[in-house]
Coordinates of N, CA and C in Angstrom, one line a residue:
T24 N -0.4 4.0 11.3 CA 0.9 3.6 11.0 C 1.7 3.4 12.3
T25 N 2.8 2.6 12.2 CA 3.5 2.2 13.4 C 4.8 3.1 13.7
W26 N 5.1 4.0 12.8 CA 6.5 4.6 13.0 C 6.4 5.9 13.8
R27 N 5.4 6.5 14.1 CA 5.2 7.8 14.7 C 6.0 7.9 16.0
C28 N 7.3 8.0 15.9 CA 8.2 8.1 17.0 C 8.6 9.6 17.1
R29 N 8.2 10.2 18.2 CA 8.4 11.6 18.4 C 9.8 12.0 18.9
G30 N 10.3 13.1 18.6 CA 11.5 13.5 19.0 C 12.7 13.0 18.2
S31 N 13.9 13.1 18.8 CA 15.0 12.7 18.0 C 15.8 11.5 18.5
A32 N 15.2 10.8 19.4 CA 15.9 9.7 20.0 C 15.4 8.4 19.6
S33 N 14.4 8.2 18.7 CA 13.9 7.0 18.4 C 13.5 6.8 17.0
A34 N 13.4 5.6 16.5 CA 13.0 5.3 15.1 C 12.1 4.1 15.2
G35 N 11.2 4.0 14.2 CA 10.3 2.8 14.2 C 10.1 2.2 12.9
R36 N 9.6 1.0 12.8 CA 9.4 0.3 11.6 C 8.2 0.7 10.7
A37 N 8.4 1.0 9.5 CA 7.3 1.4 8.6 C 6.7 0.2 8.1
D38 N 5.4 0.4 7.7 CA 4.7 -0.7 7.0 C 4.2 -0.2 5.6
T39 N 3.6 -1.0 4.8 CA 3.2 -0.6 3.5 C 2.3 0.6 3.4
A40 N 1.6 0.9 4.5 CA 0.7 2.1 4.5 C 1.6 3.3 4.6
D41 N 2.8 3.2 5.0 CA 3.8 4.3 5.1 C 4.5 4.6 3.8
A42 N 4.2 3.8 2.7 CA 5.0 3.9 1.5 C 5.0 5.4 0.9
P43 N 3.9 6.1 1.0 CA 3.9 7.5 0.5 C 4.9 8.3 1.1
E44 N 5.0 8.2 2.5 CA 6.0 9.0 3.2 C 7.4 8.6 2.8
V45 N 7.6 7.3 2.7 CA 8.9 6.8 2.4 C 9.3 7.3 0.9
G46 N 8.3 7.2 0.0 CA 8.6 7.6 -1.3 C 8.9 9.1 -1.4
R47 N 8.3 9.9 -0.7 CA 8.6 11.3 -0.6 C 9.9 11.6 -0.1
L48 N 10.3 10.9 1.0 CA 11.6 11.0 1.6 C 12.7 10.7 0.6
H49 N 12.5 9.5 -0.1 CA 13.6 9.1 -1.0 C 13.7 10.0 -2.2
H50 N 12.6 10.5 -2.7 CA 12.6 11.5 -3.7 C 13.3 12.8 -3.3
D51 N 13.1 13.2 -2.1 CA 13.7 14.4 -1.6 C 15.2 14.2 -1.4
F52 N 15.6 13.0 -0.9 CA 16.9 12.6 -0.8 C 17.7 12.7 -2.1
N53 N 17.1 12.0 -3.2 CA 17.8 12.1 -4.5 C 17.8 13.4 -5.1
T54 N 16.8 14.2 -4.9 CA 16.8 15.6 -5.4 C 17.9 16.4 -4.8
E55 N 17.9 16.3 -3.4 CA 19.0 17.1 -2.7 C 20.4 16.9 -3.2
F56 N 20.7 15.5 -3.5 CA 22.0 15.2 -3.9 C 22.2 15.0 -5.4
D57 N 21.2 15.5 -6.2 CA 21.3 15.6 -7.6 C 21.4 14.2 -8.2
T58 N 20.7 13.3 -7.7 CA 20.7 11.9 -8.2 C 19.3 11.6 -8.9
F59 N 19.3 10.8 -9.9 CA 18.1 10.5 -10.6 C 16.9 10.0 -9.6
T60 N 15.8 10.5 -9.8 CA 14.7 10.1 -9.1 C 13.5 9.8 -10.1
P61 N 12.8 8.7 -9.9 CA 11.7 8.4 -10.8 C 10.4 9.3 -10.3
G62 N 10.6 10.0 -9.2 CA 9.5 10.7 -8.6 C 8.9 10.0 -7.4
P63 N 8.2 10.8 -6.6 CA 7.7 10.3 -5.3 C 6.7 9.2 -5.5
E64 N 5.8 9.3 -6.5 CA 4.8 8.3 -6.8 C 5.4 7.0 -7.2
A65 N 6.4 7.0 -8.1 CA 7.1 5.8 -8.5 C 7.8 5.1 -7.3
F66 N 8.5 6.0 -6.5 CA 9.1 5.4 -5.3 C 8.1 4.8 -4.4
T67 N 7.0 5.5 -4.2 CA 5.9 4.9 -3.4 C 5.4 3.5 -3.8
E68 N 5.2 3.4 -5.1 CA 4.7 2.0 -5.6 C 5.8 1.0 -5.3
R69 N 7.0 1.4 -5.7 CA 8.1 0.4 -5.5 C 8.3 0.0 -4.0
Y70 N 8.3 0.9 -3.1 CA 8.4 0.7 -1.7 C 7.3 -0.2 -1.2
R71 N 6.1 0.1 -1.7 CA 4.9 -0.7 -1.3 C 5.1 -2.2 -1.7
E72 N 5.7 -2.4 -2.9 CA 6.0 -3.8 -3.3 C 7.0 -4.4 -2.4
L73 N 8.1 -3.7 -2.3 CA 9.3 -4.3 -1.6 C 9.1 -4.4 -0.1
M74 N 8.3 -3.5 0.5 CA 8.1 -3.6 2.0 C 7.1 -4.7 2.3
A75 N 6.5 -5.3 1.3 CA 5.6 -6.4 1.5 C 6.4 -7.8 1.6
T76 N 7.7 -7.7 1.3 CA 8.5 -8.9 1.3 C 9.3 -9.0 2.6
E77 N 9.9 -10.0 2.9 CA 10.7 -10.1 4.1 C 12.2 -9.6 3.8
H78 N 12.5 -9.2 2.6 CA 13.9 -8.9 2.3 C 14.2 -7.3 2.5
L79 N 13.2 -6.6 2.8 CA 13.4 -5.1 2.9 C 12.6 -4.6 4.1
V80 N 13.3 -3.8 4.9 CA 12.7 -3.1 6.1 C 13.1 -1.7 6.0
V81 N 12.1 -0.8 6.2 CA 12.3 0.6 6.3 C 12.0 1.1 7.7
L82 N 12.9 1.9 8.3 CA 12.7 2.5 9.6 C 12.6 4.0 9.4
L83 N 11.7 4.6 10.1 CA 11.4 6.0 10.0 C 11.6 6.8 11.4
A84 N 12.0 8.0 11.3 CA 12.2 8.8 12.5 C 11.7 10.2 12.3
G85 N 11.3 10.8 13.4 CA 10.8 12.2 13.4 C 9.3 12.2 13.2
E86 N 8.8 13.4 13.2 CA 7.4 13.6 13.3 C 6.6 13.6 12.0
D87 N 7.3 13.8 10.9 CA 6.7 14.1 9.6 C 6.7 12.9 8.6
P88 N 7.5 11.9 8.5 CA 8.7 11.6 9.2 C 9.8 12.5 8.5
D89 N 10.9 12.6 9.3 CA 12.1 13.5 8.9 C 13.3 12.8 8.5
G90 N 13.3 11.4 8.6 CA 14.4 10.6 8.2 C 14.1 9.2 8.0
F91 N 14.8 8.4 7.2 CA 14.6 7.0 7.0 C 15.9 6.3 6.8
V92 N 15.9 5.0 7.1 CA 16.9 4.1 6.7 C 16.3 2.8 6.1
V93 N 16.9 2.4 5.0 CA 16.4 1.2 4.3 C 17.4 0.1 4.4
L94 N 16.8 -1.1 4.9 CA 17.7 -2.3 5.1 C 17.3 -3.3 4.1
R95 N 18.3 -3.9 3.5 CA 18.0 -5.1 2.5 C 18.7 -6.3 3.1
F96 N 18.0 -7.4 3.2 CA 18.5 -8.7 3.7 C 18.8 -9.7 2.7
R97 N 19.9 -10.4 2.9 CA 20.2 -11.5 2.0 C 20.9 -12.6 2.8
G98 N 20.8 -13.8 2.3 CA 21.3 -14.9 2.9 C 22.9 -14.8 2.9
A99 N 23.6 -15.1 4.0 CA 25.0 -15.1 4.0 C 25.6 -16.4 3.4
L100 N 26.7 -16.3 2.9 CA 27.3 -17.5 2.3 C 28.2 -18.3 3.2
T101 N 28.8 -17.6 4.3 CA 29.7 -18.2 5.2 C 29.1 -18.6 6.5
T102 N 27.9 -18.2 6.8 CA 27.2 -18.6 8.0 C 25.7 -18.8 7.7
P103 N 25.0 -19.5 8.6 CA 23.6 -19.6 8.3 C 22.7 -18.4 8.5
A104 N 23.4 -17.3 8.9 CA 22.6 -16.1 9.3 C 22.4 -15.2 8.0
L105 N 21.8 -14.1 8.2 CA 21.6 -13.2 7.1 C 22.7 -12.0 7.1
E106 N 22.8 -11.4 6.0 CA 23.6 -10.2 6.0 C 22.6 -9.0 5.8
C107 N 23.0 -7.9 6.3 CA 22.1 -6.7 6.1 C 22.9 -5.6 5.4
Y108 N 22.3 -5.1 4.3 CA 22.9 -3.9 3.6 C 22.1 -2.7 3.9
V109 N 22.7 -1.6 4.3 CA 22.1 -0.4 4.6 C 22.1 0.3 3.2
A110 N 20.9 0.2 2.5 CA 20.7 0.8 1.1 C 20.6 2.3 1.1
E111 N 20.0 2.9 2.1 CA 19.8 4.3 2.1 C 19.7 4.8 3.6
L112 N 20.2 5.9 3.8 CA 20.1 6.7 5.1 C 19.9 8.1 4.7
Y113 N 18.8 8.8 5.2 CA 18.6 10.2 4.9 C 17.9 10.8 6.1
V114 N 18.3 12.0 6.4 CA 17.6 12.9 7.4 C 17.4 14.3 6.6
R115 N 16.2 14.8 6.8 CA 16.0 16.1 6.1 C 17.0 17.1 6.7
P116 N 17.4 18.1 5.8 CA 18.5 19.0 6.2 C 18.1 19.8 7.5
Q117 N 16.8 20.2 7.7 CA 16.4 21.0 8.8 C 16.5 20.2 10.1
R118 N 16.5 18.9 10.1 CA 16.6 18.1 11.2 C 18.0 17.5 11.5
R119 N 19.0 17.8 10.6 CA 20.4 17.3 10.9 C 20.9 17.9 12.1
G120 N 21.8 17.2 12.8 CA 22.4 17.6 14.0 C 21.6 17.4 15.2
E121 N 20.4 16.7 15.1 CA 19.5 16.4 16.2 C 19.6 14.9 16.6
R122 N 20.5 14.2 16.0 CA 20.8 12.8 16.3 C 19.8 11.8 15.7
L123 N 19.0 12.3 14.7 CA 18.1 11.3 14.0 C 18.8 10.3 13.3
G124 N 19.9 10.7 12.6 CA 20.7 9.7 11.9 C 21.3 8.6 12.8
R125 N 21.7 9.0 14.0 CA 22.2 8.0 14.9 C 21.1 7.2 15.4
A126 N 19.9 7.7 15.7 CA 18.8 6.9 16.1 C 18.4 5.9 15.1
L127 N 18.4 6.4 13.8 CA 18.1 5.5 12.8 C 19.0 4.3 12.7
M128 N 20.3 4.7 12.7 CA 21.4 3.6 12.6 C 21.3 2.6 13.8
L129 N 21.1 3.2 15.0 CA 21.0 2.3 16.2 C 19.8 1.3 16.0
A130 N 18.7 1.9 15.6 CA 17.5 1.1 15.3 C 17.8 0.1 14.2
A131 N 18.5 0.5 13.2 CA 18.8 -0.4 12.1 C 19.7 -1.6 12.6
I132 N 20.7 -1.4 13.4 CA 21.5 -2.4 14.0 C 20.7 -3.4 14.8
E133 N 19.8 -2.8 15.6 CA 18.9 -3.7 16.5 C 18.0 -4.5 15.6
T134 N 17.4 -3.8 14.6 CA 16.5 -4.5 13.7 C 17.2 -5.7 13.0
A135 N 18.4 -5.4 12.5 CA 19.1 -6.4 11.8 C 19.4 -7.6 12.6
R136 N 19.8 -7.4 13.8 CA 20.1 -8.4 14.8 C 18.8 -9.3 15.0
A137 N 17.7 -8.6 15.2 CA 16.4 -9.2 15.4 C 16.0 -10.1 14.3
E138 N 16.3 -9.6 13.1 CA 15.9 -10.3 11.8 C 16.8 -11.5 11.6
G139 N 17.9 -11.6 12.4 CA 18.8 -12.8 12.2 C 20.1 -12.5 11.5
A140 N 20.4 -11.3 11.3 CA 21.6 -10.9 10.6 C 22.9 -10.9 11.5
D141 N 24.0 -11.3 11.1 CA 25.2 -11.2 11.8 C 26.3 -10.3 11.2
Y142 N 25.9 -9.6 10.1 CA 26.8 -8.7 9.4 C 26.0 -7.6 8.8
M143 N 26.6 -6.4 8.8 CA 25.9 -5.2 8.1 C 27.1 -4.5 7.4
D144 N 26.6 -4.1 6.2 CA 27.6 -3.3 5.3 C 26.8 -2.2 4.7
L145 N 27.6 -1.1 4.3 CA 27.0 0.0 3.6 C 28.0 0.7 2.8
G146 N 27.6 1.7 2.0 CA 28.6 2.5 1.3 C 28.2 4.0 1.4
T147 N 29.2 4.8 1.4 CA 29.0 6.3 1.3 C 30.1 6.9 0.6
S148 N 29.9 8.2 0.2 CA 30.9 8.9 -0.6 C 32.1 9.3 0.4
E149 N 33.3 9.4 -0.2 CA 34.4 9.8 0.6 C 34.2 11.2 1.2
D150 N 33.5 12.1 0.4 CA 33.4 13.4 0.9 C 32.2 13.7 1.9
D151 N 31.5 12.6 2.2 CA 30.4 12.7 3.2 C 31.0 12.5 4.6
V152 N 31.6 13.5 5.1 CA 32.4 13.5 6.3 C 31.5 13.1 7.5
A153 N 30.3 13.8 7.5 CA 29.4 13.6 8.6 C 28.8 12.1 8.7
A154 N 28.5 11.5 7.6 CA 28.0 10.2 7.5 C 29.2 9.2 7.9
R155 N 30.3 9.5 7.4 CA 31.5 8.6 7.8 C 31.7 8.7 9.2
A156 N 31.6 9.8 9.8 CA 31.9 10.0 11.3 C 30.9 9.2 12.1
L157 N 29.6 9.3 11.6 CA 28.5 8.5 12.3 C 28.8 7.0 12.2
Y158 N 29.1 6.5 11.0 CA 29.3 5.1 10.9 C 30.5 4.6 11.7
E159 N 31.5 5.4 11.7 CA 32.7 5.0 12.4 C 32.5 5.0 13.9
S160 N 31.7 6.0 14.4 CA 31.4 6.1 15.8 C 30.5 4.9 16.3
L161 N 29.8 4.2 15.3 CA 29.0 3.1 15.6 C 29.8 1.7 15.4
G162 N 31.1 1.8 15.1 CA 31.9 0.6 14.9 C 32.1 0.1 13.5
F163 N 31.6 0.8 12.5 CA 31.8 0.4 11.1 C 33.2 0.8 10.8
R164 N 33.9 -0.1 10.0 CA 35.3 0.1 9.6 C 35.3 0.3 8.1
N165 N 36.2 1.3 7.8 CA 36.5 1.5 6.3 C 37.8 0.8 6.1
W166 N 37.8 -0.2 5.3 CA 39.0 -1.0 5.0 C 39.9 -0.4 4.0
E167 N 40.6 0.6 4.5 CA 41.7 1.2 3.6 C 42.8 1.5 4.5
G168 N 44.0 1.5 3.9 CA 45.2 1.9 4.7 C 46.1 0.7 4.9
P169 N 47.3 0.8 5.0 CA 48.3 -0.3 5.0 C 48.2 -1.2 6.2
S170 N 47.6 -0.7 7.3 CA 47.6 -1.5 8.5 C 46.4 -2.5 8.5
E171 N 45.5 -2.3 7.6 CA 44.3 -3.1 7.6 C 44.2 -3.9 6.2
G172 N 45.2 -4.0 5.5 CA 45.2 -4.7 4.3 C 44.9 -3.8 3.1
P173 N 44.7 -4.4 1.9 CA 44.5 -3.5 0.7 C 43.1 -2.8 0.8
R174 N 43.1 -1.7 0.1 CA 41.9 -0.9 0.0 C 40.8 -1.6 -0.7
N175 N 39.6 -1.7 -0.1 CA 38.5 -2.3 -0.9 C 37.9 -1.3 -1.8
L176 N 37.5 -1.7 -3.0 CA 36.8 -0.8 -3.9 C 35.4 -1.2 -4.2
F177 N 34.5 -0.4 -4.4 CA 33.1 -0.7 -4.7 C 32.9 -0.4 -6.2
Y178 N 32.4 -1.4 -6.9 CA 32.1 -1.3 -8.3 C 30.6 -1.4 -8.5
E179 N 30.1 -0.7 -9.6 CA 28.7 -0.9 -10.0 C 28.6 -0.7 -11.5
R180 N 27.5 -1.2 -12.0 CA 27.1 -0.9 -13.4 C 25.8 -1.2 -13.7
E181 N 25.2 -0.5 -14.6 CA 23.8 -0.7 -15.0 C 23.7 -1.9 -15.9
L182 N 22.6 -2.6 -15.8 CA 22.5 -3.8 -16.7 C 21.3 -3.6 -17.6

């Protein structure tokens, strides 16, 4: 596999052979945050399918791996470039504080640019102070407050 980046300062691109590791990480992520998980095997199969397309990139960091970021690409409406959505970012609890999240996000930004994206967006919960601090330190803006216009809201629903 291509991702075996040692230490806390780097992240690498996963391929379909890495789907079992990605599936386990995503299952652990959802379990930790008490979110529905179809289980590591189902995640593995879905990642194997999606990673075979040009629309999804997974980056891994750490030795086991210990963290991942999932990027989803879509065509932009206002420019000929792509937009990149950070669908997931997770670092195992025992590795937090070692800059793996930062390494993953820096690699995500670099990867998005290399793939032709000129815009990146993401969502996080208001109470995830550590994630918000990371994103803001990397130049992401949370559009709320009177000086920056009306507060943007994120909506979702199952279909």
